[in-house]
Coordinates of C-alpha atoms and ligand atoms in Angstrom, one line a residue:
Chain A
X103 CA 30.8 -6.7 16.9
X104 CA 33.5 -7.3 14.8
X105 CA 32.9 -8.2 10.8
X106 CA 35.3 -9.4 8.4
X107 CA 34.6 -9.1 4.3
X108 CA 36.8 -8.7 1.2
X109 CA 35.7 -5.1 -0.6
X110 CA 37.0 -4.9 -3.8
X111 CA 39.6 -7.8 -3.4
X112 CA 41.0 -5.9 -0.2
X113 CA 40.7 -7.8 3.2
X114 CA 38.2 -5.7 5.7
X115 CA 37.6 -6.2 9.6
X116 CA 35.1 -3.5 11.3
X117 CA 33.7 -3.5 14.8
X118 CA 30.0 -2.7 13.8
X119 CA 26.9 -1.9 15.7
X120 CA 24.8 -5.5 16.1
X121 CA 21.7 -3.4 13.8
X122 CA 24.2 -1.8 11.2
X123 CA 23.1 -1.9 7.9
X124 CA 25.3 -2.9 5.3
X125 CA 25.0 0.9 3.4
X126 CA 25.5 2.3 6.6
X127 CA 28.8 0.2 7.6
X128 CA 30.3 0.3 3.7
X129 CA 29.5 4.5 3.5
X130 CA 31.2 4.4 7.1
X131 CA 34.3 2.7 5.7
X132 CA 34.2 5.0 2.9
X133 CA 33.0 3.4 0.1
X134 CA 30.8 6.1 -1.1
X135 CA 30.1 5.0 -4.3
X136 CA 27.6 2.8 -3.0
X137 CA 24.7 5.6 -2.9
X138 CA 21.9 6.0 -0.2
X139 CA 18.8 6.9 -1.8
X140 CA 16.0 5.5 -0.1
X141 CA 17.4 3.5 2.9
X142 CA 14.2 1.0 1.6
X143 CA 15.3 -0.8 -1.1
X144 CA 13.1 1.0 -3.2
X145 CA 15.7 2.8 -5.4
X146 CA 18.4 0.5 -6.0
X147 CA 21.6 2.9 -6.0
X148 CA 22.8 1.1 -2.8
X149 CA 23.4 -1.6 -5.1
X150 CA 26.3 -4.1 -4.4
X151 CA 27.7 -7.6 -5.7
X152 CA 27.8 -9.9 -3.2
X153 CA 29.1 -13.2 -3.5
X154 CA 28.4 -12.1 -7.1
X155 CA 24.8 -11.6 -6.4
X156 CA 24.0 -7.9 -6.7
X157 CA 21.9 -6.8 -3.5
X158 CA 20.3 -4.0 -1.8
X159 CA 23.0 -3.0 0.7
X160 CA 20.3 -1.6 2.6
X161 CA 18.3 -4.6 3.0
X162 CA 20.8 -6.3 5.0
X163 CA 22.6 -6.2 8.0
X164 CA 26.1 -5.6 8.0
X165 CA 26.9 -8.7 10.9
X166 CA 25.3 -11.0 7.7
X167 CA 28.4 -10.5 5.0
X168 CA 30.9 -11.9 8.1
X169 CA 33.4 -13.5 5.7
X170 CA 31.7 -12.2 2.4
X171 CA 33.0 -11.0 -0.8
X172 CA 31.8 -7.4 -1.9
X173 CA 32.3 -5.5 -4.9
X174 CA 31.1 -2.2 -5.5
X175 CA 31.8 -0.1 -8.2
X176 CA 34.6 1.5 -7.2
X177 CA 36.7 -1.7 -8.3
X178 CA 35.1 -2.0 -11.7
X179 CA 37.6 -0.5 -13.6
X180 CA 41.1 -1.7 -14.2
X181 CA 44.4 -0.8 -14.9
X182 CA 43.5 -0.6 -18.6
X183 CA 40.7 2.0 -17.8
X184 CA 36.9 1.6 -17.8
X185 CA 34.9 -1.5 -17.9
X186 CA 33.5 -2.1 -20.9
X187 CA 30.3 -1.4 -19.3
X188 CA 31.1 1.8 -17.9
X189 CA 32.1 3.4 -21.1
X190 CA 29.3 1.6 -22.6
X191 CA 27.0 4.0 -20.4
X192 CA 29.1 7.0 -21.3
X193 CA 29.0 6.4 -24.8
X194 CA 25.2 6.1 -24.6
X195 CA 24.8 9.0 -22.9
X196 CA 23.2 7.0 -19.6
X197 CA 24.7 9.1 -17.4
X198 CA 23.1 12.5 -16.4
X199 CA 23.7 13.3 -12.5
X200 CA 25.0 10.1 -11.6
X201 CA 23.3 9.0 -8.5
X202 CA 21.7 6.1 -9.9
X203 CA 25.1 5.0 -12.2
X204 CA 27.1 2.8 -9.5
X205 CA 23.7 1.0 -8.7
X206 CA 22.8 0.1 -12.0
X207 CA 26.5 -1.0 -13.0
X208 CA 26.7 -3.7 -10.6
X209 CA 23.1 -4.9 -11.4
X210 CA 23.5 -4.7 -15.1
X211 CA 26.9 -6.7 -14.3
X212 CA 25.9 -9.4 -12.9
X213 CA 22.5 -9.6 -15.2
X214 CA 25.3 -9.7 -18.1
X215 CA 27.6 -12.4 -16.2
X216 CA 24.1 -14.6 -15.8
X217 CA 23.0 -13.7 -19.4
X218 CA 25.8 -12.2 -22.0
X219 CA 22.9 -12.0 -24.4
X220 CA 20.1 -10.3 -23.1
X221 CA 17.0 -8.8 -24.5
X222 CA 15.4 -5.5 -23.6
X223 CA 12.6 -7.0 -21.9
X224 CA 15.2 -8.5 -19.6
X225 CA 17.4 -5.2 -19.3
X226 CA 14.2 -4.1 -18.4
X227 CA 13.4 -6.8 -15.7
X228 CA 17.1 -7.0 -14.2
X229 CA 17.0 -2.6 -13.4
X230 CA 13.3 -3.3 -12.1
X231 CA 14.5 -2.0 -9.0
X232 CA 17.2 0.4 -9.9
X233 CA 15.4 4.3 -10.1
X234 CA 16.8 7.0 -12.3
X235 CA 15.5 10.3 -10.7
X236 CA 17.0 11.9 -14.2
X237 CA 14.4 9.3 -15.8
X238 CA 17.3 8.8 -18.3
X239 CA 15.7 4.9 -18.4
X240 CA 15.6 4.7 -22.3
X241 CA 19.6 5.7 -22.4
X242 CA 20.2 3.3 -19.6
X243 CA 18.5 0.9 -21.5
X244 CA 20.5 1.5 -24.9
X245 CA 24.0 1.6 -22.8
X246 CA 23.6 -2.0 -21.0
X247 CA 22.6 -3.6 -24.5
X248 CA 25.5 -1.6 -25.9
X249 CA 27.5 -3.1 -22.9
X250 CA 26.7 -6.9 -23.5
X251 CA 27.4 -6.1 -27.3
X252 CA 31.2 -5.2 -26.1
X253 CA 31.9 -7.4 -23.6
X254 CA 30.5 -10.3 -26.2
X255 CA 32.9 -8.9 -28.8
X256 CA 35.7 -8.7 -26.5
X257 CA 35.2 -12.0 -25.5
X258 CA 34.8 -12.8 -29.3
X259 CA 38.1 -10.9 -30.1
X260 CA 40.3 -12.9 -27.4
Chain B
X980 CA 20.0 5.5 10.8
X981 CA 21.3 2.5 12.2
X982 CA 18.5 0.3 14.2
X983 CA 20.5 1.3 17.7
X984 CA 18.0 -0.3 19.4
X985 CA 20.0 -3.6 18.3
X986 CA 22.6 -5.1 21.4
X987 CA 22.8 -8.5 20.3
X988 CA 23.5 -10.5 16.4
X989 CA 23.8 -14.4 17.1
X990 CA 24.9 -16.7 14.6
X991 CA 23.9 -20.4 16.2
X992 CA 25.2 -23.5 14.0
X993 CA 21.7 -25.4 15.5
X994 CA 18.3 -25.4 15.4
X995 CA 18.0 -26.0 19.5
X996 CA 20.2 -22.7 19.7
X997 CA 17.9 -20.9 17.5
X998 CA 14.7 -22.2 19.3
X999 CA 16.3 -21.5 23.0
X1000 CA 16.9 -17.7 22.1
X1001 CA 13.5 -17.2 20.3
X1002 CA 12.1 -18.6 23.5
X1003 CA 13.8 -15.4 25.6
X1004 CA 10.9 -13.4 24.3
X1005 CA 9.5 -11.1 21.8
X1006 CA 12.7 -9.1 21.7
X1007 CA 14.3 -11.1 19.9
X1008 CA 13.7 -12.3 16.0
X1009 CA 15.1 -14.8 13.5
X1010 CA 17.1 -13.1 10.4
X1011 CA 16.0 -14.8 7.3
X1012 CA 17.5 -12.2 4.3
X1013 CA 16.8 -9.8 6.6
X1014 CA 15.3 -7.3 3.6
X1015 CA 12.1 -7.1 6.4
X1016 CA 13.7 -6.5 9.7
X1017 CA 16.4 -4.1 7.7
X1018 CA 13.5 -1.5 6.6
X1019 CA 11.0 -2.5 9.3
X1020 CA 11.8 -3.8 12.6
X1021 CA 9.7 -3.4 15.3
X1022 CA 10.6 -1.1 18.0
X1023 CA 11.0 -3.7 21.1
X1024 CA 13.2 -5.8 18.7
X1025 CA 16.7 -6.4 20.7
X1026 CA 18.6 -9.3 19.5
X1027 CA 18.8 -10.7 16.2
X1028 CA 19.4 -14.2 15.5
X1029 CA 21.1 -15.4 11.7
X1030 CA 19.7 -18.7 10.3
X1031 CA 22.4 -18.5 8.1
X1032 CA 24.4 -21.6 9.5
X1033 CA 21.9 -24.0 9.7
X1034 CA 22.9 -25.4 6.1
X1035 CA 19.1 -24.7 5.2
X1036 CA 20.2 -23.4 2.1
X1037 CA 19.4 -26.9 -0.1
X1038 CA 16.9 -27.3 -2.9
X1039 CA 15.9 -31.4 -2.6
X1040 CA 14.2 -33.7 -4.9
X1041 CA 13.0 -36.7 -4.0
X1042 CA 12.1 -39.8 -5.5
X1043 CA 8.5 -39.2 -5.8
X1044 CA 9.1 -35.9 -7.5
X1045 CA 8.4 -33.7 -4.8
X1046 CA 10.8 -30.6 -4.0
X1047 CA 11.9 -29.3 -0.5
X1048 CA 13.2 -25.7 -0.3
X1049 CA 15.2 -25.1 2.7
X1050 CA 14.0 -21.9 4.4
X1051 CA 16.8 -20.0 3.4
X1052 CA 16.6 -20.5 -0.5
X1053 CA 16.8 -17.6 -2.0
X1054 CA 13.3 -16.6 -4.1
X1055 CA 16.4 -16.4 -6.9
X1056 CA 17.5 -19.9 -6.3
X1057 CA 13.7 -20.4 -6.9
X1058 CA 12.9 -18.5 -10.0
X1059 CA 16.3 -20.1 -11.4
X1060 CA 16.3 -23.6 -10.5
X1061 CA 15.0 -26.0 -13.4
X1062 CA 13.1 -28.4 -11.5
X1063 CA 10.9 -25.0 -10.2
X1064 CA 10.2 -23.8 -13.8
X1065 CA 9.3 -27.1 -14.9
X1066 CA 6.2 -26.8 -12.5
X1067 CA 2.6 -26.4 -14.0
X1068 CA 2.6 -23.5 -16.7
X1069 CA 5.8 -22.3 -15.1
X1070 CA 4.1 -20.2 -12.5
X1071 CA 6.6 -20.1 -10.2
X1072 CA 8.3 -17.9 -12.9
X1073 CA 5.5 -16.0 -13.9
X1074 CA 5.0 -15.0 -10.4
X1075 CA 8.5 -14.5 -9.7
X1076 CA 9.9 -12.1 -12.0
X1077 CA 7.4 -9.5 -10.0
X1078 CA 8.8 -10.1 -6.4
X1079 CA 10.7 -6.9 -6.3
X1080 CA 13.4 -6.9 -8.3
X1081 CA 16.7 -9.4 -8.4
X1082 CA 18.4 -6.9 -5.7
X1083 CA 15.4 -8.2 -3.6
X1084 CA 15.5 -12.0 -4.7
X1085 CA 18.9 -12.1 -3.9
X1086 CA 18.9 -11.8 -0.6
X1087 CA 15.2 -13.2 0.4
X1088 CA 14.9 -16.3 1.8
X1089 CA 11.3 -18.1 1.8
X1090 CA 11.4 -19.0 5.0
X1091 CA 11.6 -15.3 6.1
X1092 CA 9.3 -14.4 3.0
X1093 CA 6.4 -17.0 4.2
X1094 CA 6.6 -16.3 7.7
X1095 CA 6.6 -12.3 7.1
X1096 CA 2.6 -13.6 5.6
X1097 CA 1.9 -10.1 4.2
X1098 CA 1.8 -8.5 0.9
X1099 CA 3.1 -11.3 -0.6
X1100 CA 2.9 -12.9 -4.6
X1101 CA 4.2 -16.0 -3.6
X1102 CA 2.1 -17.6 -1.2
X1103 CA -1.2 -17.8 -3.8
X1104 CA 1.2 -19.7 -5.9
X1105 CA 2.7 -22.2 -3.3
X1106 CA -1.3 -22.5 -2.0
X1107 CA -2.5 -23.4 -5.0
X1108 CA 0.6 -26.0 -5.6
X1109 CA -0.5 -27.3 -2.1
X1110 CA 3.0 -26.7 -0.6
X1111 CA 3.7 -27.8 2.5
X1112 CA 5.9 -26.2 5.6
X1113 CA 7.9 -27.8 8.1
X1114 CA 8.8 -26.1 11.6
X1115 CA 10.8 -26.3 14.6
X1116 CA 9.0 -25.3 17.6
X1117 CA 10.9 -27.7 20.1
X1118 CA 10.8 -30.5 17.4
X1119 CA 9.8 -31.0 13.9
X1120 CA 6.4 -30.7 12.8
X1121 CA 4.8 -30.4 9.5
X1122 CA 1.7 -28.8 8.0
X1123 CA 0.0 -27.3 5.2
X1124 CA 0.8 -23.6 4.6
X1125 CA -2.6 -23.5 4.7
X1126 CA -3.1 -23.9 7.8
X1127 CA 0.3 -22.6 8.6
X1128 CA -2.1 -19.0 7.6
X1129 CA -5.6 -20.0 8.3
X1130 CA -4.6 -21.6 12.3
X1131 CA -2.6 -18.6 12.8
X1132 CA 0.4 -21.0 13.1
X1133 CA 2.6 -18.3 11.6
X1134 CA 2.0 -15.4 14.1
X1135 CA 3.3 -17.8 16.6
X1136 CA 6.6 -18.6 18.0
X1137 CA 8.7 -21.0 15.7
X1138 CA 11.2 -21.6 13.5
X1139 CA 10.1 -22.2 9.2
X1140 CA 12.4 -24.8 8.6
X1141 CA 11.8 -26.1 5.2
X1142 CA 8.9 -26.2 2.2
X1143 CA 8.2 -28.9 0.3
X1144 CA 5.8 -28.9 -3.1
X1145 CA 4.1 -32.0 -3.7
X1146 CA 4.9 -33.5 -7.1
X1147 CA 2.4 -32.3 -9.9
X1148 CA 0.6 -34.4 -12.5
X1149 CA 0.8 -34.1 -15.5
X1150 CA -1.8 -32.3 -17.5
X1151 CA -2.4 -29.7 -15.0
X1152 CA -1.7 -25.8 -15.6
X1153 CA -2.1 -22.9 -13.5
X1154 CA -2.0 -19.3 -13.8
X1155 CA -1.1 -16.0 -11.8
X1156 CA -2.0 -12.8 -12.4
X1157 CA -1.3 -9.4 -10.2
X1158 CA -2.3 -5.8 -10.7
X1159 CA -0.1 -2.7 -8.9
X1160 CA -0.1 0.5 -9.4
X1161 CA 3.2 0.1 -11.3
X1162 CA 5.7 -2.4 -12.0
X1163 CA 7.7 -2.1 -8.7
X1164 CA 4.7 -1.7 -6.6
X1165 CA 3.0 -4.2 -3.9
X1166 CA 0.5 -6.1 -5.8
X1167 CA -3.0 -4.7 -4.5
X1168 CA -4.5 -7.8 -5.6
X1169 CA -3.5 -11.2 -6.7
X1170 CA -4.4 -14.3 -8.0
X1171 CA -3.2 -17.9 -8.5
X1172 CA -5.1 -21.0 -9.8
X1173 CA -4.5 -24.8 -10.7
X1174 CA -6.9 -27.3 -12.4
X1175 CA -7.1 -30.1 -14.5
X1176 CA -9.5 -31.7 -16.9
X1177 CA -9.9 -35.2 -16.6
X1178 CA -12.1 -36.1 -19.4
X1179 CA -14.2 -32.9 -20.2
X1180 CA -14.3 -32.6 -16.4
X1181 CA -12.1 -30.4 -13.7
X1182 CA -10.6 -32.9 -11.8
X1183 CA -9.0 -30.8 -9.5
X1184 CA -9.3 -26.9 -9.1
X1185 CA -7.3 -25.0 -6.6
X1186 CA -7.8 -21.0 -6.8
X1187 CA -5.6 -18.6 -4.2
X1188 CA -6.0 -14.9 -3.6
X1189 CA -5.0 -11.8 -1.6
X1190 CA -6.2 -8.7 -1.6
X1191 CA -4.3 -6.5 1.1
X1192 CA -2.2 -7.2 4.7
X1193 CA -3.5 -10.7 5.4
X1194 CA -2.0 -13.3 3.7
X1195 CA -3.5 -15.0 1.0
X1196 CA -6.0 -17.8 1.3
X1197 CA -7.4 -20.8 -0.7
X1198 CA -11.2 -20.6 -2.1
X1199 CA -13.1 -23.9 -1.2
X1200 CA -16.5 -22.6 -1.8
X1201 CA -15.5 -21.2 -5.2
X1202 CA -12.9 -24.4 -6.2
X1203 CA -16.1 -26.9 -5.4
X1204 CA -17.6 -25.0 -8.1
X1205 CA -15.7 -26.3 -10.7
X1206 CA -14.6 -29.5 -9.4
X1207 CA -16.7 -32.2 -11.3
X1208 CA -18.4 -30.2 -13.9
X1209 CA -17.5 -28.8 -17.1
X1210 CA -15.1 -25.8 -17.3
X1211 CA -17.2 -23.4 -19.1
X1212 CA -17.6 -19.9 -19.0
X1213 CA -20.7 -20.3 -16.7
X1214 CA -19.4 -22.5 -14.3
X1215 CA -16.1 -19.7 -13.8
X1216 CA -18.7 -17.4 -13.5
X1217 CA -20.5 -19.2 -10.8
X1218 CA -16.8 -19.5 -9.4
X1219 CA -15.7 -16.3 -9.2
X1220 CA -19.6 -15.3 -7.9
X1221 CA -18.3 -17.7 -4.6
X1222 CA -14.8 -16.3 -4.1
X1223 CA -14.6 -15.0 -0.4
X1224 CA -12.8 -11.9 -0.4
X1225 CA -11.7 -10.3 2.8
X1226 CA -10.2 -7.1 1.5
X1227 CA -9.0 -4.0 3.2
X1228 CA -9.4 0.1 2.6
X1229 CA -5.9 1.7 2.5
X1230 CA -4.3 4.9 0.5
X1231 CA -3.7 2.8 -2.2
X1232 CA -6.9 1.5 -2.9
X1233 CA -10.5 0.6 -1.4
X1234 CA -11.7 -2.6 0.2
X1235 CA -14.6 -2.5 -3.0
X1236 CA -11.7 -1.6 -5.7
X1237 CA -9.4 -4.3 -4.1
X1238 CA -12.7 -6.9 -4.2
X1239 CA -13.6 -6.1 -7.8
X1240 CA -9.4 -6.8 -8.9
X1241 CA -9.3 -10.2 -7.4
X1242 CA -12.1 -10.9 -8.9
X1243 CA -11.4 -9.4 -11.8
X1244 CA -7.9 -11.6 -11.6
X1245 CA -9.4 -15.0 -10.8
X1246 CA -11.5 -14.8 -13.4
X1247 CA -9.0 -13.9 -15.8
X1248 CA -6.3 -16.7 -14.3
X1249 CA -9.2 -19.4 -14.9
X1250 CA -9.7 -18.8 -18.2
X1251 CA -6.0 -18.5 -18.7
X1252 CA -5.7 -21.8 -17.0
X1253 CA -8.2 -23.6 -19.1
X1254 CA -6.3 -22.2 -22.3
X1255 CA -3.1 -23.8 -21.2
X1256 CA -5.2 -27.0 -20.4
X1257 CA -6.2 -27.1 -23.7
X1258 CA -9.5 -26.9 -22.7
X1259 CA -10.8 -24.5 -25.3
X1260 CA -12.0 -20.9 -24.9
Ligands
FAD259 C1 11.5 -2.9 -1.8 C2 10.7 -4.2 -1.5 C3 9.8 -4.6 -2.6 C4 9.1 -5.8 -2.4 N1 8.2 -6.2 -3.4 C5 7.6 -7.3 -3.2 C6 6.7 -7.8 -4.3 O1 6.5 -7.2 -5.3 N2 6.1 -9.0 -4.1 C7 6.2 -9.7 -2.9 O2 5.7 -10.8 -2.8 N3 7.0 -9.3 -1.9 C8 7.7 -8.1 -2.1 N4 8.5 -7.7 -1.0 C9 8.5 -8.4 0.2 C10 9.7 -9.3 0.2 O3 9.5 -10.4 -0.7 C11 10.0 -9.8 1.6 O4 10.4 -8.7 2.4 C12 11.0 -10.9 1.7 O5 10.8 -12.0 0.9 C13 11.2 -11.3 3.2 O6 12.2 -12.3 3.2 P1 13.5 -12.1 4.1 O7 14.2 -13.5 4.1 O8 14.3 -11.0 3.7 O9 12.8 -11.9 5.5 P2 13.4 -11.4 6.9 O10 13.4 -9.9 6.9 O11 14.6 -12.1 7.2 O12 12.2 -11.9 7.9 C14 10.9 -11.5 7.7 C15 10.2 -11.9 9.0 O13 10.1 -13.3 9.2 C16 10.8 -13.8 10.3 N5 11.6 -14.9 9.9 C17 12.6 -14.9 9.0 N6 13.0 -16.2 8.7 C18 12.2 -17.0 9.4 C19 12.1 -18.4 9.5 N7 12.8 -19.3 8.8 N8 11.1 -18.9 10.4 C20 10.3 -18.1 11.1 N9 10.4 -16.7 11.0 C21 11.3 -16.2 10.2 C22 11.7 -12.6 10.7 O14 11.9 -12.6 12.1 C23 10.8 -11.4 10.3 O15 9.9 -11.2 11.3 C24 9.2 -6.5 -1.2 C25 10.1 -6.1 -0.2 C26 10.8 -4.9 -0.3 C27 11.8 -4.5 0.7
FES260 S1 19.2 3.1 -0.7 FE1 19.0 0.9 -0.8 S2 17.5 0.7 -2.3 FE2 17.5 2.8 -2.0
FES261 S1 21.4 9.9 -13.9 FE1 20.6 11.1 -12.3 S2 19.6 9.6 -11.1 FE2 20.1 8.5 -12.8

């Protein structure tokens, strides 16, 4: 069947198996940064936005984002380089292999678009479902506060 | 791997097109969020069928307070709506915030999450706030979720259309507690209560609880302990001494281990309750 979405502001159309998952059709069209960890939704690096909603891409079906908006993290940075959030991790030292990184982006993006402010507990509660095999959780934790602290002073600064 | 079993996604704009495929057989299922059928779909599954464009996507209040969640709210539309938190003790958001985790939430729908019946921290909750479903098997009909679980209504063919919470009272509280292995983890037991004092007295006193695969059920025999009498520590006691608890051995845990949790749990979700009652310790 054929699907059409926006990925990272680009227009999409796919001709999809009816029982495609979303990882499986996204990876197909080569959007590899969205990982496949678990194919369970138990690990969280298959993360996307959708609609602005972060999601387990492979928890749904491909044929259900018909005429969706998806972001992944491959169109997180801009022409000025690196989200704010992105070199946030960096600078925190968050990042050891990797895997996990584009997952917890996205959901820590949209936690700070919901909440610019957050507290650890709800760091904490937002990644509930993001898994860091490199169990580099207190790092992760330290670079989405440090995150939120720069995107509020940017916003501050403008 | 991709569930190639799959020939057939439909997207039907009406309720009679979504009953008239259902009826083709058990090859074919509805797609709530589809965070079920995605990891587990059963093998003679063929055809899938989206209620996404049925427009039963609306939170509703009406005038007499009560609020009607179209199946296809998301359980984040219902940890984040106002009118949701401002229920007893905010217990839908002190159940909520352990579904899963907001990738979950985000795409669930309760109508898909009810109907799945299993495993599930939400349905002690809407029990104990004596929610009520409405489906579509032909035409509309409404009942208790319940008896939606306890008649078996839910293994059957039909469509969850919408749930509707009755307005609460004021001076009521309720409580829910859950215990997993870790955060992430199904809940190996749960628990949900409601009461309220009316003069010294429980006036009302509603107590929910799972304790494996079947889905959770209300706890008459244990609830008519309390209604009418004091709420003291010997009358919970004699509650939780009546819960009926139909608990199941797994790997995770034992039937016994499971039975002495939800105890455990209702015990400690009554005494939290009759703390946020004001109803002393
Ligand atoms: C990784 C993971 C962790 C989880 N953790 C928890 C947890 O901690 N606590 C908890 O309570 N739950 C948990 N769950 C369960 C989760 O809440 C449910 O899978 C989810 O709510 C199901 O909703 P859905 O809309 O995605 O269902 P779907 O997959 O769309 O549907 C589920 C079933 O219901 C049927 N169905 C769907 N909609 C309807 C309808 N309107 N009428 C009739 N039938 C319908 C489908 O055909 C299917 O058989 C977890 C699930 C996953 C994958
Ligand atoms: S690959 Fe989707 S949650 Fe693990
Ligand atoms: S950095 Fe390796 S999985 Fe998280």
């Amino acid at each position: 069947m054929i699907i059409r979405f926006q990925l990272d502001g680009s227009s999409m159309e796919t001709d999809v198996e009816p029982g495609t998952s979303l990882l499986e059709a996204l990876r197909g069209l080569g959007a590899t940064s969205v990982k496949d960890g678990c194919s369970h939704g138990d690990c969280g690096t298959c993360a996307v936005l959708l609609d602005g909603r972060a999601v387990a891409a492979c928890l749904l079906f491909a044929a259900q984002v018909d005429g969706s908006s998806i972001e992944t993290v491959a169109g997180m940075a801009g022409e000025e380089g690196l989200h704010p959030l992105q070199s946030a991790l960096l600078d925190a030292g968050a990042v050891q292999c990797g895997f996990c990184t584009p997952g917890i982006l996205l959901t820590a993006l949209e936690l700070l678009k919901n909440n610019p402010d957050p507290d650890e507990v709800e760091v904490r509660q937002a990644l509930a479902g993001n898994l860091c095999r490199c169990t580099g959780y207190v790092k992760i934790i330290e670079g989405v506060l440090l995150g939120a602290d720069r995107l509020a002073g940017a916003e501050g600064g403008s | 791997m991709p569930l190639t079993q799959i020939r057939a996604f439909h997207r039907p704009d009406h309720i009679e097109g979504v009953w008239h495929l259902l009826q083709e057989g058990p090859e074919v299922r509805l797609v709530g969020g589809g965070s079920e059928l995605a990891i587990r779909c059963p093998s003679e599954v063929r055809v899938l069928v989206d209620l996404a464009y049925l427009g039963l996507d609306r939170i509703e209040l009406a005038d007499d307070g009560s609020i009607t969640l179209g199946a296809m709210v998301t359980l984040t539309d219902m940890l984040e709506h106002p009118e949701l938190r401002a229920l007893p003790s905010g217990v839908i958001q002190e159940m909520m915030v352990h579904v899963g985790s907001p990738l979950l939430r985000n795409a669930a729908s309760i109508g898909g999450h009810l109907a799945r019946g299993w495993l599930s921290d939400v349905i002690p909750v809407l029990l104990v706030l004596d929610a009520s479903v409405e489906l579509y098997d032909g035409e509309y009909r409404t009942t208790t979720l319940d008896r939606y679980y306890r008649d078996g209504i839910h293994n059957g063919l039909h469509i969850l259309t919408a749930v509707t919470i009755p307005p609460a009272s004021n001076g009521r509280a309720a409580a829910f507690l859950r215990f997993s292995r870790s955060a992430y983890d199904h809940a190996l037991a749960n628990a949900a209560c409601l009461v309220d004092i009316e003069e010294g007295r429980v006036g009302t006193a509603r107590i929910a609880l799972s304790a494996g695969f079947r889905a959770a059920a209300r706890q008459p025999a244990s609830e008519s302990q309390l209604v009418g009498s004091g709420f003291t520590d010997e009358n919970i006691t004699a509650a939780v001494s009546a819960l009926e608890i139909d608990a199941h051995s797994d790997w995770l845990a034992s039937a016994d281990y499971r039975s002495h949790l939800a105890r455990t749990l209702v015990g400690r979700c009554l005494h939290l309750a009759r703390e946020r009652a004001g109803g002393g310790s």
